[in-house]
Structures are given as structure tokens and as C-alpha cells.
Amino acid sequence: MILSVCPNPSVDCTIELDTLKTGGLNRVENKIITYSGKALNVAVGVSRLGGDSFATGFMFNENGKMFVHTLDDERVKNTFVWCKGSARTNYKIVDKRSMMTEINDKGESVSVQKQNELVNLVKQLSASAKIVVISGSLPSGVKSDYYRKLAEVIPEGTLKIIDTSGENMIEALKSGAFMVKPNLDELQSVTGEHYDSLDEMIGGCRKLIEAGAENVMLSLGRKGAILTDGNSALFCRSANVAVNSTVGAGDGMIAAASVALENGESREEVLRCAVAAGTASVTTPGTNLFYRDKFQEIYDKIRVEKLF
């Protein structure tokens, strides 16, 4: 089983416009609403690739049933710690120039009691999981060390994959992780350095390895991704595709990597599957994740290169 832990679910509202006019009237050409959150996207991606997918995290009374319906439709088993209020709504405004403006809500506050309930639930569920993914931001009222608390209760031998940023990542690494998946901006933010070349980027990845990660999968957007354990490094270039939305690409990468790991595939295969899923995800509108046929089409086109 692949368990995905979502601390901060979101209603994602993608609004498409001809041109965004700040301070003026804008007319909506198309609107897409999805019930997601980074780890929930991972859970859906795992299921679409045939994996045994289970989702948990915080959920909110006023609109949480829509998330559950979405997961049920995607054949993702789920159970949540239910909290008062509504899940946050994030707005993504896309104009015809393919520029995107994001407005993210902070969401409802989560009590200490509910935080403890989720820690206990993750401890219980992860006992049956081969891989546990914890990803996304934290809701109001939850400190960054909560990532460490969640990671600490995962049993030894279960692979922990972390996808978050800033202090959340630093705290999570204190308990160790099999893999982290920053993008280049997140890596530079955590290390406080700027990287241009692949060698420099791998040097930055080594800093996360020194902090507690066994492997770093560094997403480079349309350029592809690097997978390194500090002693070896692989690179996979993305295929050229028409980009509809980049939102959710990283979640697709983790979903495919998790399924490949659960199936005992090689490091090369893990990276190839991840890049195929991430690339396939950018072809779908809004925050919709990849579909298996597009994943397979792109997978057949790309190859992994050994850097050292």
C-alpha cells in the first residue's frame, strides 16, 4: 500500500481569461474546480497507475464530502481526521499568454487535539504501508515541526517520501527520509544558494542528503529531473509537449516514482516514470492530474542518462 498524507487539502479554482486586467473588469472564459491538495493528487496518480492507494490527512466538515467523493471515484481508499470549517480555496488565474497568477488561501486553523489525532492515525495506517508520502503545506495553527512529528511515527523500513518546502522540509529531514522532491526554487530557498549548472544543482542536493535525505529527486520543470544519492546521479529530459497547466506536475512525479518503487524497479526506471508522469500532467487543464495513456505515450519517448 502507498499511503498519502495530506495536511492541507484545497479546493482549486482555475479561471481562464483572455487577458488579466488588474484593476479592471475581467470576464471568465472557462472555470475548472477540483478537490485536491498535493498528497491527494499523489493518491489519485498512484491509483491511475494501478497502485494500491490510500489517502489520509485533515479534512473539513463543510466541504469535505466533495473530496471524499472525488477519491472514491478514483478508487482511492481514504479516512481523515475531520475538523470544523471549510477546506481552503486556491485560485489560479490563467490568461491567453499562458501566464498564471496564483492566490492561495491560508485555510482554517487546526487544533492541537486534531493534530495529535492525525499523528496517531498515520502511525496506525503506516504500519501496513510500504511507502508513505507526506506532501504539501500546513494549515493554520500547525507549526513546521509537525512534519517531523508525522515522519517520526512511520515504522523503520517503510519508505518515506517528502514533498514540501522551507522549514517544513528542514524539520521533516530531522527524522530522515528515503526521498525528497524539491524543485529548483525550493532547493535554492532551503540551501540559501543559487545554482546554474547540473553540477551545482547536484551539490545543492548533497546538502539535503547531509540533512537526512537518502535520495533527492530534483524537478527542473520542462528540462526534466535529476535523481541522486550523492554518490551517483541520473538525469532524464522531459519530452516536448503542449503545456496546459504546470500545477500538479510534481505530484504526478511522486505518484509514478512511488508505484515504481513499490514494484521494485531500478533507480533509472523510477526517474523515467516520474518524468513521464510529470510531463503528462502539464498537458491537462487546471489541476487535473495525468492520465495513463498520456503517461505511457511520453514514457516511450524519454530515456535516462547516467551523469556519474
PDB file of C-alpha atoms in Angstrom:
ATOM      1  CA  MET A   1       0.000   0.000   0.000  1.00  0.00           C
ATOM      2  CA  ILE A   2       1.102   3.567  -0.737  1.00  0.00           C
ATOM      3  CA  LEU A   3      -0.190   5.940   1.931  1.00  0.00           C
ATOM      4  CA  SER A   4      -0.501   9.642   1.050  1.00  0.00           C
ATOM      5  CA  VAL A   5      -0.772  12.122   3.943  1.00  0.00           C
ATOM      6  CA  CYS A   6      -2.374  15.478   3.095  1.00  0.00           C
ATOM      7  CA  PRO A   7      -2.207  18.047   5.923  1.00  0.00           C
ATOM      8  CA  ASN A   8      -3.781  20.870   3.914  1.00  0.00           C
ATOM      9  CA  PRO A   9      -6.407  19.941   1.281  1.00  0.00           C
ATOM     10  CA  SER A  10      -7.651  22.640  -1.074  1.00  0.00           C
ATOM     11  CA  VAL A  11     -10.434  23.451  -3.481  1.00  0.00           C
ATOM     12  CA  ASP A  12      -8.545  24.582  -6.570  1.00  0.00           C
ATOM     13  CA  CYS A  13     -10.420  27.030  -8.779  1.00  0.00           C
ATOM     14  CA  THR A  14      -8.690  27.579 -12.132  1.00  0.00           C
ATOM     15  CA  ILE A  15     -10.036  30.591 -14.028  1.00  0.00           C
ATOM     16  CA  GLU A  16      -9.127  31.088 -17.684  1.00  0.00           C
ATOM     17  CA  LEU A  17      -9.258  34.605 -19.143  1.00  0.00           C
ATOM     18  CA  ASP A  18      -8.422  36.214 -22.451  1.00  0.00           C
ATOM     19  CA  THR A  19      -6.178  38.732 -20.696  1.00  0.00           C
ATOM     20  CA  LEU A  20      -5.871  39.520 -16.997  1.00  0.00           C
ATOM     21  CA  LYS A  21      -6.611  43.213 -16.438  1.00  0.00           C
ATOM     22  CA  THR A  22      -5.519  44.261 -12.975  1.00  0.00           C
ATOM     23  CA  GLY A  23      -7.807  46.959 -11.617  1.00  0.00           C
ATOM     24  CA  GLY A  24     -10.338  46.380 -14.409  1.00  0.00           C
ATOM     25  CA  LEU A  25     -13.217  44.105 -15.382  1.00  0.00           C
ATOM     26  CA  ASN A  26     -12.317  40.508 -16.293  1.00  0.00           C
ATOM     27  CA  ARG A  27     -14.693  38.042 -17.924  1.00  0.00           C
ATOM     28  CA  VAL A  28     -14.245  34.335 -17.307  1.00  0.00           C
ATOM     29  CA  GLU A  29     -13.881  32.171 -20.417  1.00  0.00           C
ATOM     30  CA  ASN A  30     -13.628  28.885 -18.564  1.00  0.00           C
ATOM     31  CA  LYS A  31     -13.583  27.725 -14.934  1.00  0.00           C
ATOM     32  CA  ILE A  32     -12.368  24.394 -13.556  1.00  0.00           C
ATOM     33  CA  ILE A  33     -12.906  23.359  -9.934  1.00  0.00           C
ATOM     34  CA  THR A  34     -11.033  20.401  -8.464  1.00  0.00           C
ATOM     35  CA  TYR A  35     -10.904  18.990  -4.950  1.00  0.00           C
ATOM     36  CA  SER A  36      -7.272  18.302  -4.284  1.00  0.00           C
ATOM     37  CA  GLY A  37      -4.149  19.040  -2.270  1.00  0.00           C
ATOM     38  CA  LYS A  38      -0.664  17.804  -3.112  1.00  0.00           C
ATOM     39  CA  ALA A  39      -0.846  14.456  -1.339  1.00  0.00           C
ATOM     40  CA  LEU A  40      -4.383  13.814  -2.590  1.00  0.00           C
ATOM     41  CA  ASN A  41      -3.101  14.374  -6.129  1.00  0.00           C
ATOM     42  CA  VAL A  42      -0.396  11.803  -5.405  1.00  0.00           C
ATOM     43  CA  ALA A  43      -3.008   9.335  -4.177  1.00  0.00           C
ATOM     44  CA  VAL A  44      -5.043   9.762  -7.372  1.00  0.00           C
ATOM     45  CA  GLY A  45      -1.930   9.349  -9.535  1.00  0.00           C
ATOM     46  CA  VAL A  46      -0.979   6.144  -7.722  1.00  0.00           C
ATOM     47  CA  SER A  47      -4.444   4.735  -8.348  1.00  0.00           C
ATOM     48  CA  ARG A  48      -4.399   5.696 -12.046  1.00  0.00           C
ATOM     49  CA  LEU A  49      -1.165   3.736 -12.428  1.00  0.00           C
ATOM     50  CA  GLY A  50      -2.692   0.674 -10.799  1.00  0.00           C
ATOM     51  CA  GLY A  51      -1.164   1.080  -7.348  1.00  0.00           C
ATOM     52  CA  ASP A  52      -2.844   0.293  -4.030  1.00  0.00           C
ATOM     53  CA  SER A  53      -3.607   3.834  -2.909  1.00  0.00           C
ATOM     54  CA  PHE A  54      -4.763   5.106   0.487  1.00  0.00           C
ATOM     55  CA  ALA A  55      -5.211   8.774   1.474  1.00  0.00           C
ATOM     56  CA  THR A  56      -5.412  10.426   4.871  1.00  0.00           C
ATOM     57  CA  GLY A  57      -4.878  13.845   6.445  1.00  0.00           C
ATOM     58  CA  PHE A  58      -7.029  16.662   7.767  1.00  0.00           C
ATOM     59  CA  MET A  59     -10.474  17.169   6.262  1.00  0.00           C
ATOM     60  CA  PHE A  60     -13.125  19.805   6.925  1.00  0.00           C
ATOM     61  CA  ASN A  61     -16.796  19.407   7.726  1.00  0.00           C
ATOM     62  CA  GLU A  62     -18.372  22.000   5.431  1.00  0.00           C
ATOM     63  CA  ASN A  63     -16.992  20.848   2.062  1.00  0.00           C
ATOM     64  CA  GLY A  64     -15.010  17.699   2.831  1.00  0.00           C
ATOM     65  CA  LYS A  65     -17.559  15.319   1.333  1.00  0.00           C
ATOM     66  CA  MET A  66     -16.660  16.562  -2.146  1.00  0.00           C
ATOM     67  CA  PHE A  67     -13.051  15.464  -1.594  1.00  0.00           C
ATOM     68  CA  VAL A  68     -14.204  12.053  -0.432  1.00  0.00           C
ATOM     69  CA  HIS A  69     -16.469  11.656  -3.487  1.00  0.00           C
ATOM     70  CA  THR A  70     -13.538  12.529  -5.757  1.00  0.00           C
ATOM     71  CA  LEU A  71     -11.260   9.978  -4.085  1.00  0.00           C
ATOM     72  CA  ASP A  72     -13.970   7.316  -4.142  1.00  0.00           C
ATOM     73  CA  ASP A  73     -14.470   7.897  -7.868  1.00  0.00           C
ATOM     74  CA  GLU A  74     -10.714   7.430  -8.377  1.00  0.00           C
ATOM     75  CA  ARG A  75     -10.712   4.188  -6.333  1.00  0.00           C
ATOM     76  CA  VAL A  76      -8.573   5.682  -3.571  1.00  0.00           C
ATOM     77  CA  LYS A  77      -9.298   4.283  -0.106  1.00  0.00           C
ATOM     78  CA  ASN A  78      -9.436   7.086   2.451  1.00  0.00           C
ATOM     79  CA  THR A  79     -10.020   8.073   6.052  1.00  0.00           C
ATOM     80  CA  PHE A  80      -9.475  11.513   7.589  1.00  0.00           C
ATOM     81  CA  VAL A  81      -9.306  13.485  10.807  1.00  0.00           C
ATOM     82  CA  TRP A  82     -12.330  15.746  10.459  1.00  0.00           C
ATOM     83  CA  CYS A  83     -12.103  19.381  11.561  1.00  0.00           C
ATOM     84  CA  LYS A  84     -14.538  22.277  11.796  1.00  0.00           C
ATOM     85  CA  GLY A  85     -14.944  24.770   8.968  1.00  0.00           C
ATOM     86  CA  SER A  86     -14.080  24.513   5.261  1.00  0.00           C
ATOM     87  CA  ALA A  87     -11.041  23.459   3.291  1.00  0.00           C
ATOM     88  CA  ARG A  88      -9.240  26.473   1.818  1.00  0.00           C
ATOM     89  CA  THR A  89      -9.834  27.644  -1.752  1.00  0.00           C
ATOM     90  CA  ASN A  90      -6.885  28.433  -4.017  1.00  0.00           C
ATOM     91  CA  TYR A  91      -7.364  30.486  -7.177  1.00  0.00           C
ATOM     92  CA  LYS A  92      -5.245  30.076 -10.283  1.00  0.00           C
ATOM     93  CA  ILE A  93      -5.849  32.707 -12.959  1.00  0.00           C
ATOM     94  CA  VAL A  94      -4.572  31.820 -16.424  1.00  0.00           C
ATOM     95  CA  ASP A  95      -4.631  34.229 -19.385  1.00  0.00           C
ATOM     96  CA  LYS A  96      -4.057  33.517 -23.091  1.00  0.00           C
ATOM     97  CA  ARG A  97      -0.355  34.366 -22.752  1.00  0.00           C
ATOM     98  CA  SER A  98      -0.025  31.229 -20.620  1.00  0.00           C
ATOM     99  CA  MET A  99       0.829  33.343 -17.605  1.00  0.00           C
ATOM    100  CA  MET A 100      -0.600  32.154 -14.314  1.00  0.00           C
ATOM    101  CA  THR A 101      -1.397  34.210 -11.226  1.00  0.00           C
ATOM    102  CA  GLU A 102      -1.943  32.215  -8.021  1.00  0.00           C
ATOM    103  CA  ILE A 103      -3.890  33.309  -4.940  1.00  0.00           C
ATOM    104  CA  ASN A 104      -3.658  30.766  -2.116  1.00  0.00           C
ATOM    105  CA  ASP A 105      -5.917  30.850   0.922  1.00  0.00           C
ATOM    106  CA  LYS A 106      -4.469  30.063   4.367  1.00  0.00           C
ATOM    107  CA  GLY A 107      -7.458  27.926   5.389  1.00  0.00           C
ATOM    108  CA  GLU A 108      -8.995  27.033   8.746  1.00  0.00           C
ATOM    109  CA  SER A 109      -6.994  26.617  11.945  1.00  0.00           C
ATOM    110  CA  VAL A 110      -6.492  23.040  13.200  1.00  0.00           C
ATOM    111  CA  SER A 111      -6.488  22.368  16.952  1.00  0.00           C
ATOM    112  CA  VAL A 112      -3.695  20.576  18.820  1.00  0.00           C
ATOM    113  CA  GLN A 113      -6.129  17.751  19.616  1.00  0.00           C
ATOM    114  CA  LYS A 114      -6.814  17.186  15.921  1.00  0.00           C
ATOM    115  CA  GLN A 115      -3.086  17.372  15.164  1.00  0.00           C
ATOM    116  CA  ASN A 116      -2.448  14.601  17.685  1.00  0.00           C
ATOM    117  CA  GLU A 117      -5.272  12.527  16.198  1.00  0.00           C
ATOM    118  CA  LEU A 118      -3.651  12.641  12.765  1.00  0.00           C
ATOM    119  CA  VAL A 119      -0.240  11.659  14.151  1.00  0.00           C
ATOM    120  CA  ASN A 120      -1.847   8.608  15.765  1.00  0.00           C
ATOM    121  CA  LEU A 121      -3.784   7.781  12.601  1.00  0.00           C
ATOM    122  CA  VAL A 122      -0.644   7.980  10.444  1.00  0.00           C
ATOM    123  CA  LYS A 123       1.156   5.696  12.912  1.00  0.00           C
ATOM    124  CA  GLN A 124      -1.669   3.180  12.637  1.00  0.00           C
ATOM    125  CA  LEU A 125      -2.048   3.294   8.850  1.00  0.00           C
ATOM    126  CA  SER A 126       1.669   3.375   8.014  1.00  0.00           C
ATOM    127  CA  ALA A 127       2.152   0.023   9.765  1.00  0.00           C
ATOM    128  CA  SER A 128       0.520  -1.540   6.685  1.00  0.00           C
ATOM    129  CA  ALA A 129       2.201   0.683   4.088  1.00  0.00           C
ATOM    130  CA  LYS A 130       5.297   0.052   2.022  1.00  0.00           C
ATOM    131  CA  ILE A 131       5.613   3.749   1.120  1.00  0.00           C
ATOM    132  CA  VAL A 132       4.324   6.865   2.901  1.00  0.00           C
ATOM    133  CA  VAL A 133       4.174  10.198   1.084  1.00  0.00           C
ATOM    134  CA  ILE A 134       3.767  13.391   3.112  1.00  0.00           C
ATOM    135  CA  SER A 135       3.388  16.463   0.945  1.00  0.00           C
ATOM    136  CA  GLY A 136       2.072  19.987   0.809  1.00  0.00           C
ATOM    137  CA  SER A 137       1.789  22.956   3.118  1.00  0.00           C
ATOM    138  CA  LEU A 138       0.444  23.045   6.675  1.00  0.00           C
ATOM    139  CA  PRO A 139      -2.865  24.603   7.756  1.00  0.00           C
ATOM    140  CA  SER A 140      -3.228  27.498  10.163  1.00  0.00           C
ATOM    141  CA  GLY A 141      -2.280  26.743  13.737  1.00  0.00           C
ATOM    142  CA  VAL A 142       0.189  23.990  12.800  1.00  0.00           C
ATOM    143  CA  LYS A 143       3.914  24.580  13.356  1.00  0.00           C
ATOM    144  CA  SER A 144       6.613  23.426  10.925  1.00  0.00           C
ATOM    145  CA  ASP A 145       7.875  20.751  13.339  1.00  0.00           C
ATOM    146  CA  TYR A 146       4.603  18.906  12.673  1.00  0.00           C
ATOM    147  CA  TYR A 147       6.223  17.441   9.564  1.00  0.00           C
ATOM    148  CA  ARG A 148       8.862  15.871  11.800  1.00  0.00           C
ATOM    149  CA  LYS A 149       6.189  14.545  14.185  1.00  0.00           C
ATOM    150  CA  LEU A 150       4.356  12.854  11.326  1.00  0.00           C
ATOM    151  CA  ALA A 151       7.541  11.406   9.856  1.00  0.00           C
ATOM    152  CA  GLU A 152       8.763  10.082  13.199  1.00  0.00           C
ATOM    153  CA  VAL A 153       5.828   7.691  13.685  1.00  0.00           C
ATOM    154  CA  ILE A 154       6.367   5.930  10.344  1.00  0.00           C
ATOM    155  CA  PRO A 155       7.919   2.499  11.007  1.00  0.00           C
ATOM    156  CA  GLU A 156      11.539   1.785  10.154  1.00  0.00           C
ATOM    157  CA  GLY A 157      11.716   0.020   6.805  1.00  0.00           C
ATOM    158  CA  THR A 158       8.780   1.946   5.353  1.00  0.00           C
ATOM    159  CA  LEU A 159       9.964   4.328   2.636  1.00  0.00           C
ATOM    160  CA  LYS A 160       9.241   7.974   3.491  1.00  0.00           C
ATOM    161  CA  ILE A 161       8.873  10.444   0.624  1.00  0.00           C
ATOM    162  CA  ILE A 162       8.619  14.133   1.490  1.00  0.00           C
ATOM    163  CA  ASP A 163       7.473  16.942  -0.797  1.00  0.00           C
ATOM    164  CA  THR A 164       7.291  20.272   0.947  1.00  0.00           C
ATOM    165  CA  SER A 165       9.380  23.416   1.224  1.00  0.00           C
ATOM    166  CA  GLY A 166      11.214  25.724   3.616  1.00  0.00           C
ATOM    167  CA  GLU A 167      11.102  24.971   7.325  1.00  0.00           C
ATOM    168  CA  ASN A 168       8.679  22.094   6.774  1.00  0.00           C
ATOM    169  CA  MET A 169      11.312  20.252   4.750  1.00  0.00           C
ATOM    170  CA  ILE A 170      14.097  21.051   7.197  1.00  0.00           C
ATOM    171  CA  GLU A 171      12.006  19.685  10.080  1.00  0.00           C
ATOM    172  CA  ALA A 172      10.963  16.558   8.149  1.00  0.00           C
ATOM    173  CA  LEU A 173      14.586  15.704   7.356  1.00  0.00           C
ATOM    174  CA  LYS A 174      15.445  15.610  11.051  1.00  0.00           C
ATOM    175  CA  SER A 175      13.730  12.209  11.159  1.00  0.00           C
ATOM    176  CA  GLY A 176      15.253  11.106   7.840  1.00  0.00           C
ATOM    177  CA  ALA A 177      13.574  10.442   4.507  1.00  0.00           C
ATOM    178  CA  PHE A 178      14.066   7.966   1.706  1.00  0.00           C
ATOM    179  CA  MET A 179      13.419  10.698  -0.852  1.00  0.00           C
ATOM    180  CA  VAL A 180      12.617  14.395  -1.087  1.00  0.00           C
ATOM    181  CA  LYS A 181      11.416  16.108  -4.248  1.00  0.00           C
ATOM    182  CA  PRO A 182      12.153  19.819  -4.353  1.00  0.00           C
ATOM    183  CA  ASN A 183      12.005  21.921  -7.484  1.00  0.00           C
ATOM    184  CA  LEU A 184      14.945  24.208  -8.211  1.00  0.00           C
ATOM    185  CA  ASP A 185      13.397  27.255  -6.491  1.00  0.00           C
ATOM    186  CA  GLU A 186      12.665  25.215  -3.367  1.00  0.00           C
ATOM    187  CA  LEU A 187      16.179  23.770  -3.303  1.00  0.00           C
ATOM    188  CA  GLN A 188      17.714  27.229  -3.609  1.00  0.00           C
ATOM    189  CA  SER A 189      15.427  28.576  -0.894  1.00  0.00           C
ATOM    190  CA  VAL A 190      16.295  25.812   1.581  1.00  0.00           C
ATOM    191  CA  THR A 191      20.048  25.964   0.971  1.00  0.00           C
ATOM    192  CA  GLY A 192      20.231  29.732   0.526  1.00  0.00           C
ATOM    193  CA  GLU A 193      22.305  29.349  -2.648  1.00  0.00           C
ATOM    194  CA  HIS A 194      21.816  29.820  -6.399  1.00  0.00           C
ATOM    195  CA  TYR A 195      22.542  27.044  -8.910  1.00  0.00           C
ATOM    196  CA  ASP A 196      23.037  27.273 -12.672  1.00  0.00           C
ATOM    197  CA  SER A 197      24.789  24.096 -13.851  1.00  0.00           C
ATOM    198  CA  LEU A 198      23.799  20.482 -13.231  1.00  0.00           C
ATOM    199  CA  ASP A 199      26.946  20.030 -11.145  1.00  0.00           C
ATOM    200  CA  GLU A 200      25.955  22.957  -8.934  1.00  0.00           C
ATOM    201  CA  MET A 201      22.433  21.597  -8.586  1.00  0.00           C
ATOM    202  CA  ILE A 202      23.744  18.188  -7.541  1.00  0.00           C
ATOM    203  CA  GLY A 203      25.931  19.960  -4.997  1.00  0.00           C
ATOM    204  CA  GLY A 204      22.788  21.561  -3.597  1.00  0.00           C
ATOM    205  CA  CYS A 205      21.079  18.158  -3.474  1.00  0.00           C
ATOM    206  CA  ARG A 206      24.002  16.854  -1.405  1.00  0.00           C
ATOM    207  CA  LYS A 207      23.147  19.428   1.249  1.00  0.00           C
ATOM    208  CA  LEU A 208      19.704  17.839   1.624  1.00  0.00           C
ATOM    209  CA  ILE A 209      21.340  14.420   1.773  1.00  0.00           C
ATOM    210  CA  GLU A 210      23.617  15.649   4.557  1.00  0.00           C
ATOM    211  CA  ALA A 211      20.491  16.927   6.340  1.00  0.00           C
ATOM    212  CA  GLY A 212      18.816  13.500   6.317  1.00  0.00           C
ATOM    213  CA  ALA A 213      17.571  12.538   2.840  1.00  0.00           C
ATOM    214  CA  GLU A 214      18.793   9.316   1.239  1.00  0.00           C
ATOM    215  CA  ASN A 215      17.795  10.455  -2.249  1.00  0.00           C
ATOM    216  CA  VAL A 216      16.861  13.743  -3.875  1.00  0.00           C
ATOM    217  CA  MET A 217      14.675  13.954  -6.971  1.00  0.00           C
ATOM    218  CA  LEU A 218      15.170  17.492  -8.245  1.00  0.00           C
ATOM    219  CA  SER A 219      12.451  18.701 -10.602  1.00  0.00           C
ATOM    220  CA  LEU A 220      13.686  21.051 -13.334  1.00  0.00           C
ATOM    221  CA  GLY A 221      10.336  21.742 -14.995  1.00  0.00           C
ATOM    222  CA  ARG A 222      10.324  21.352 -18.760  1.00  0.00           C
ATOM    223  CA  LYS A 223      14.047  20.459 -18.664  1.00  0.00           C
ATOM    224  CA  GLY A 224      13.404  17.203 -16.784  1.00  0.00           C
ATOM    225  CA  ALA A 225      14.705  15.954 -13.451  1.00  0.00           C
ATOM    226  CA  ILE A 226      17.752  14.697 -11.569  1.00  0.00           C
ATOM    227  CA  LEU A 227      17.833  11.744  -9.167  1.00  0.00           C
ATOM    228  CA  THR A 228      20.863  11.499  -6.901  1.00  0.00           C
ATOM    229  CA  ASP A 229      22.009   9.852  -3.677  1.00  0.00           C
ATOM    230  CA  GLY A 230      25.149  11.975  -3.593  1.00  0.00           C
ATOM    231  CA  ASN A 231      27.369   9.179  -4.925  1.00  0.00           C
ATOM    232  CA  SER A 232      25.639   8.722  -8.285  1.00  0.00           C
ATOM    233  CA  ALA A 233      23.325  10.881 -10.366  1.00  0.00           C
ATOM    234  CA  LEU A 234      20.810  10.274 -13.143  1.00  0.00           C
ATOM    235  CA  PHE A 235      19.200  12.789 -15.472  1.00  0.00           C
ATOM    236  CA  CYS A 236      16.048  12.448 -17.568  1.00  0.00           C
ATOM    237  CA  ARG A 237      14.964  15.105 -20.041  1.00  0.00           C
ATOM    238  CA  SER A 238      11.254  15.830 -20.492  1.00  0.00           C
ATOM    239  CA  ALA A 239       9.507  15.289 -23.802  1.00  0.00           C
ATOM    240  CA  ASN A 240       8.302  18.337 -25.728  1.00  0.00           C
ATOM    241  CA  VAL A 241       4.574  18.742 -25.117  1.00  0.00           C
ATOM    242  CA  ALA A 242       1.969  21.487 -25.272  1.00  0.00           C
ATOM    243  CA  VAL A 243       1.768  22.910 -21.755  1.00  0.00           C
ATOM    244  CA  ASN A 244      -1.749  23.454 -20.444  1.00  0.00           C
ATOM    245  CA  SER A 245      -1.018  23.847 -16.724  1.00  0.00           C
ATOM    246  CA  THR A 246       2.097  23.086 -14.672  1.00  0.00           C
ATOM    247  CA  VAL A 247       0.103  22.680 -11.455  1.00  0.00           C
ATOM    248  CA  GLY A 248       0.264  19.109 -10.158  1.00  0.00           C
ATOM    249  CA  ALA A 249       3.285  18.060 -12.215  1.00  0.00           C
ATOM    250  CA  GLY A 250       5.376  17.429  -9.105  1.00  0.00           C
ATOM    251  CA  ASP A 251       2.568  15.389  -7.560  1.00  0.00           C
ATOM    252  CA  GLY A 252       2.434  13.249 -10.689  1.00  0.00           C
ATOM    253  CA  MET A 253       6.186  12.684 -10.428  1.00  0.00           C
ATOM    254  CA  ILE A 254       5.895  11.411  -6.866  1.00  0.00           C
ATOM    255  CA  ALA A 255       2.927   9.184  -7.690  1.00  0.00           C
ATOM    256  CA  ALA A 256       4.772   7.449 -10.530  1.00  0.00           C
ATOM    257  CA  ALA A 257       8.023   7.187  -8.573  1.00  0.00           C
ATOM    258  CA  SER A 258       6.147   5.625  -5.649  1.00  0.00           C
ATOM    259  CA  VAL A 259       4.495   2.984  -7.834  1.00  0.00           C
ATOM    260  CA  ALA A 260       7.838   2.150  -9.462  1.00  0.00           C
ATOM    261  CA  LEU A 261       9.481   1.826  -6.040  1.00  0.00           C
ATOM    262  CA  GLU A 262       6.674  -0.371  -4.741  1.00  0.00           C
ATOM    263  CA  ASN A 263       7.167  -2.613  -7.784  1.00  0.00           C
ATOM    264  CA  GLY A 264      10.901  -2.917  -7.054  1.00  0.00           C
ATOM    265  CA  GLU A 265      12.025  -1.090 -10.198  1.00  0.00           C
ATOM    266  CA  SER A 266      15.550   0.267 -10.741  1.00  0.00           C
ATOM    267  CA  ARG A 267      16.561   3.843  -9.991  1.00  0.00           C
ATOM    268  CA  GLU A 268      16.603   4.548 -13.727  1.00  0.00           C
ATOM    269  CA  GLU A 269      13.044   3.293 -14.042  1.00  0.00           C
ATOM    270  CA  VAL A 270      11.904   5.304 -11.020  1.00  0.00           C
ATOM    271  CA  LEU A 271      13.211   8.517 -12.599  1.00  0.00           C
ATOM    272  CA  ARG A 272      11.864   7.691 -16.063  1.00  0.00           C
ATOM    273  CA  CYS A 273       8.377   7.005 -14.702  1.00  0.00           C
ATOM    274  CA  ALA A 274       8.468  10.169 -12.608  1.00  0.00           C
ATOM    275  CA  VAL A 275       9.414  12.416 -15.528  1.00  0.00           C
ATOM    276  CA  ALA A 276       6.819  10.756 -17.785  1.00  0.00           C
ATOM    277  CA  ALA A 277       4.062  11.381 -15.244  1.00  0.00           C
ATOM    278  CA  GLY A 278       5.166  14.946 -14.509  1.00  0.00           C
ATOM    279  CA  THR A 279       5.299  15.774 -18.204  1.00  0.00           C
ATOM    280  CA  ALA A 280       1.918  14.147 -18.848  1.00  0.00           C
ATOM    281  CA  SER A 281       0.417  16.205 -16.022  1.00  0.00           C
ATOM    282  CA  VAL A 282       1.226  19.544 -17.679  1.00  0.00           C
ATOM    283  CA  THR A 283      -0.893  18.578 -20.703  1.00  0.00           C
ATOM    284  CA  THR A 284      -4.108  18.553 -18.646  1.00  0.00           C
ATOM    285  CA  PRO A 285      -6.090  21.692 -17.719  1.00  0.00           C
ATOM    286  CA  GLY A 286      -6.296  23.199 -14.254  1.00  0.00           C
ATOM    287  CA  THR A 287      -5.000  20.940 -11.509  1.00  0.00           C
ATOM    288  CA  ASN A 288      -6.151  17.753 -13.215  1.00  0.00           C
ATOM    289  CA  LEU A 289      -3.525  15.035 -12.998  1.00  0.00           C
ATOM    290  CA  PHE A 290      -2.103  12.894 -15.791  1.00  0.00           C
ATOM    291  CA  TYR A 291      -3.993  10.065 -17.461  1.00  0.00           C
ATOM    292  CA  ARG A 292      -2.390   6.674 -18.002  1.00  0.00           C
ATOM    293  CA  ASP A 293      -2.490   6.706 -21.803  1.00  0.00           C
ATOM    294  CA  LYS A 294      -0.623  10.038 -21.965  1.00  0.00           C
ATOM    295  CA  PHE A 295       1.833   8.796 -19.352  1.00  0.00           C
ATOM    296  CA  GLN A 296       2.601   5.740 -21.469  1.00  0.00           C
ATOM    297  CA  GLU A 297       2.970   7.816 -24.643  1.00  0.00           C
ATOM    298  CA  ILE A 298       5.565  10.075 -23.031  1.00  0.00           C
ATOM    299  CA  TYR A 299       7.288   7.214 -21.184  1.00  0.00           C
ATOM    300  CA  ASP A 300       8.035   5.575 -24.548  1.00  0.00           C
ATOM    301  CA  LYS A 301       9.759   8.751 -25.808  1.00  0.00           C
ATOM    302  CA  ILE A 302      12.170   9.530 -22.956  1.00  0.00           C
ATOM    303  CA  ARG A 303      15.421   7.995 -21.764  1.00  0.00           C
ATOM    304  CA  VAL A 304      17.563   8.262 -18.631  1.00  0.00           C
ATOM    305  CA  GLU A 305      21.187   9.397 -18.782  1.00  0.00           C
ATOM    306  CA  LYS A 306      23.785   8.487 -16.144  1.00  0.00           C
ATOM    307  CA  LEU A 307      25.732  11.616 -15.112  1.00  0.00           C
ATOM    308  CA  PHE A 308      28.172   9.766 -12.853  1.00  0.00           C
TER     309      PHE A 308
END
